[in-house]
Amino acid sequence: MQEKNNLKTLVRYIKGVGPKKSEYLAKIGLDTIEDILYYLPKRYEDRSSVTAIKDLKPGETGTIQGEIASLSSRAARSGAPIFQAVVADPTGYIRAVWFNQPYLRDMFKTGDKVILYGKVEIYDKLQMVQPEYEIIEDDEISSGKMGQSPPFCFAKRSAGIVPIFSRNNSLNIGRIVPVYALAAELTQRFLRSLTFKAIAEYVKFAVERLPTYIIARQKLVDIKFALRNIHFPLNFEILEKAYKRIVFEEFFILQLALAIRKKGHGPEKAAFGHSMTAGELSASFKKALPFELTEAQKKAAAEIERDMSKPKPMNRLLEGDVGSGKTVVAAHALVLAVQNGFQGVVMAPTEVLARQHFIYLSELLMPLGINVVLLIGGMDAKTRERVYSEIKDGRADIVVGTHAIIQAAVEFKNLGLAVIDEQHKFGVAQRAVLRRKGLNPHVLIMTATPIPRTLALTVYGDLDISTIKELPKGRKPIITYWVEEDKRLEMYGFIREELERGRQAYVVCSLISRESGVGNRESAIETFEKLKNEVFTGYEVGLLHGKMSTKEKDKVMKDFKKGKIDLLVSTVVIEVGIDIPNASVMLIENADRFGLSQLHQLRGRIGRGGYESYCILLADPRTDAAAERLKAIEETLDGFEIAETDMDLRGPGEIFGTMQHGLPEIKFGNLAKDFGIMETARKEAFALIEKDPDLLEERHQLLKKSLYERFRGRLELIRVG
Ligand code: ADP
Ligand code: MG
């Protein structure tokens, strides 16, 4: 028989849960009592006090309770459907208005008792626009649970607080009410009452996993209190404490894993690490540079040098906004490796980028007698064999390529440093493969995607981070304009002026060709035809997109770099890392189709020389949210700020879609908002692992168990990092 004294008890042991209901609950992953207790509300509604309609103040948010007096539908001038309800209580009337939700007509009928929650305004009469609503079922009111004569109860309970485990209060009215994400077959009402019962009967079995000393130091509430109040909080202050506690535990376990992984990079592998010292070669490298490094570059270079001079392998992230000059910092690290008799490898996410790095590094390093070779997928067998053997016997000092480098049967003589550019395209697993290829080389990861701080501590929590925030001197800030379709010709005129001055331009489309897409978006191929034959006749117009062969792409990029092409029509293949200092203007078609960070990345392709540069966002956005995003990109050039905004708007999963497996599942916390909690959790976790690296102490045993439960199957990754 199923034990009934622990949280693994199945939900059907709760009274009122039959086979049907438990099936529906299973659909949203709720099988056990524990699942229920940890199924956090997606939001809360403050229904702790109901206001009489006559006391509502425009501009404030309030809850009212009343009866539907009348319903009506009409269409706005734009054609959008509008649905209205007039709701009455004994003190007055208010109008509720919903846009674009015609299905509401089937939800309500005249005479229904409803609760509305929303912002109050005056538009000839008192109204709430798009209020939250709940239709009150009769039993709830007639049973007199509120201790008031139904149907109206305006009394403010003592300071708006309803004691929860005392009388038989309603779970749905007169308190701060939890709202859950649900399957269609379930109601809020049902889940609230189920959760309530689960708490009443089982929360006493919840086990405290955090050591007492951490709870005390961080002033956390205990787990039972937290679980109760995360669902049915007495007030918002207590809710915040409950939330903080639950999120802290989640982040803490994650940071423990990261701390262990980071340790794993360390001491026991030290035998394979290499200390590298700076010398003549790095000195002549610095002398040969055509510019002076910025302070931020110098600092990053010094941090890398310090890491590499230790016997323990470096694991460092070099984070810098587009154009901040990361490549030259990486080149400095590569020189250090070569100087000490080791090979270096540079991995880029695309062939175009690998070639660019190859050219850049060859020009920079070949004069110093360093042999740089290129290794990519599309090479003929003979060349490839030659490159393989150069890598194997050590004639190749530096290998530049795509991920072909780790897939192919490449053998290094003695790999000492791996540089991975644009890390977000690579996963943790690939990093591990690379590390296994060499004798545990130093690893430097470069990313131009500024990472929101909380996310950095999550995804790169096992790495040390160097950040370049400063751009090289003499750069002029890129001027960004968002314009609508009616300005198109004017913008073409503007681009023509730039071309007249000898500058070059990009036009970026979100589609390759019309057939491949949906709706009426501009496509690269059609735009290319039009600009070449009708608009920019007399100029050289080029085309670049992902379906072209490597050879074609390569030729186009070379021609653009050499200035043979004046205007390049492209898809986002130019997104990452391309460096053409003479390009001063970029027009982005259907700019509302791109994510914020992506727009920022694209924009970073210009403004790399000393010229005034312009980014034109062409878009007629269809939603307010899209317009907001365009304004945000127009107003700031700070990639870090943009990244935070982007994560706020779209969530971390979206932004890092391509590196999903590097992003651990976060169930409770919010990576956009909970930086403070993440930071303290990290401090505590790293301190703990410092003192008890193998989690042997008695007081850490439950943590160890949680760690295994949470990262089951992925511990291998944690170990190899
Ligand atoms: P990113 O950080 O986006 O990879 P790059 O390394 O491609 O940037 O550098 C962008 C451009 O800035 C390159 O042309 C590079 O030569 C130049 N650059 C880098 N550092 C400096 C500096 N300290 N002063 C002037 N120009 C620099
Ligand atoms: Mg780069």
Short mmCIF file of C-alpha atoms in Angstrom, two decimals, residues 42 70 102 173 204 209 239 258 292 361 372 382 390 398 405 418 420 442 452 515 565 575 647 669 714 719:
data_model
loop_
_atom_site.label_atom_id
_atom_site.label_comp_id
_atom_site.label_asym_id
_atom_site.label_seq_id
_atom_site.Cartn_x
_atom_site.Cartn_y
_atom_site.Cartn_z
CA LYS A 42 1.71 31.97 -12.23
CA SER A 70 -26.23 44.28 -19.55
CA PRO A 102 -15.27 38.01 -29.03
CA ILE A 173 -12.56 35.73 -2.69
CA LYS A 204 4.14 18.82 7.77
CA ARG A 209 17.16 20.44 2.99
CA LEU A 239 4.58 36.12 -0.23
CA LEU A 258 28.37 24.74 -10.99
CA GLU A 292 46.99 50.76 -28.81
CA LEU A 361 45.11 36.24 -37.69
CA VAL A 372 48.24 29.82 -39.20
CA LYS A 382 44.30 16.69 -50.74
CA GLU A 390 50.64 19.80 -40.38
CA ILE A 398 47.33 27.88 -35.02
CA ILE A 405 37.70 20.82 -36.21
CA ALA A 418 41.28 26.58 -27.52
CA ILE A 420 35.79 29.42 -29.12
CA HIS A 442 43.27 26.37 -21.64
CA PRO A 452 22.09 39.42 -18.75
CA GLU A 515 8.56 31.46 -51.66
CA ILE A 565 30.71 45.71 -53.94
CA GLU A 575 25.03 38.52 -38.20
CA MET A 647 15.12 38.73 -21.69
CA GLY A 669 13.00 31.68 -10.28
CA ARG A 714 23.62 15.13 -16.44
CA ARG A 719 32.07 16.43 -14.29
#
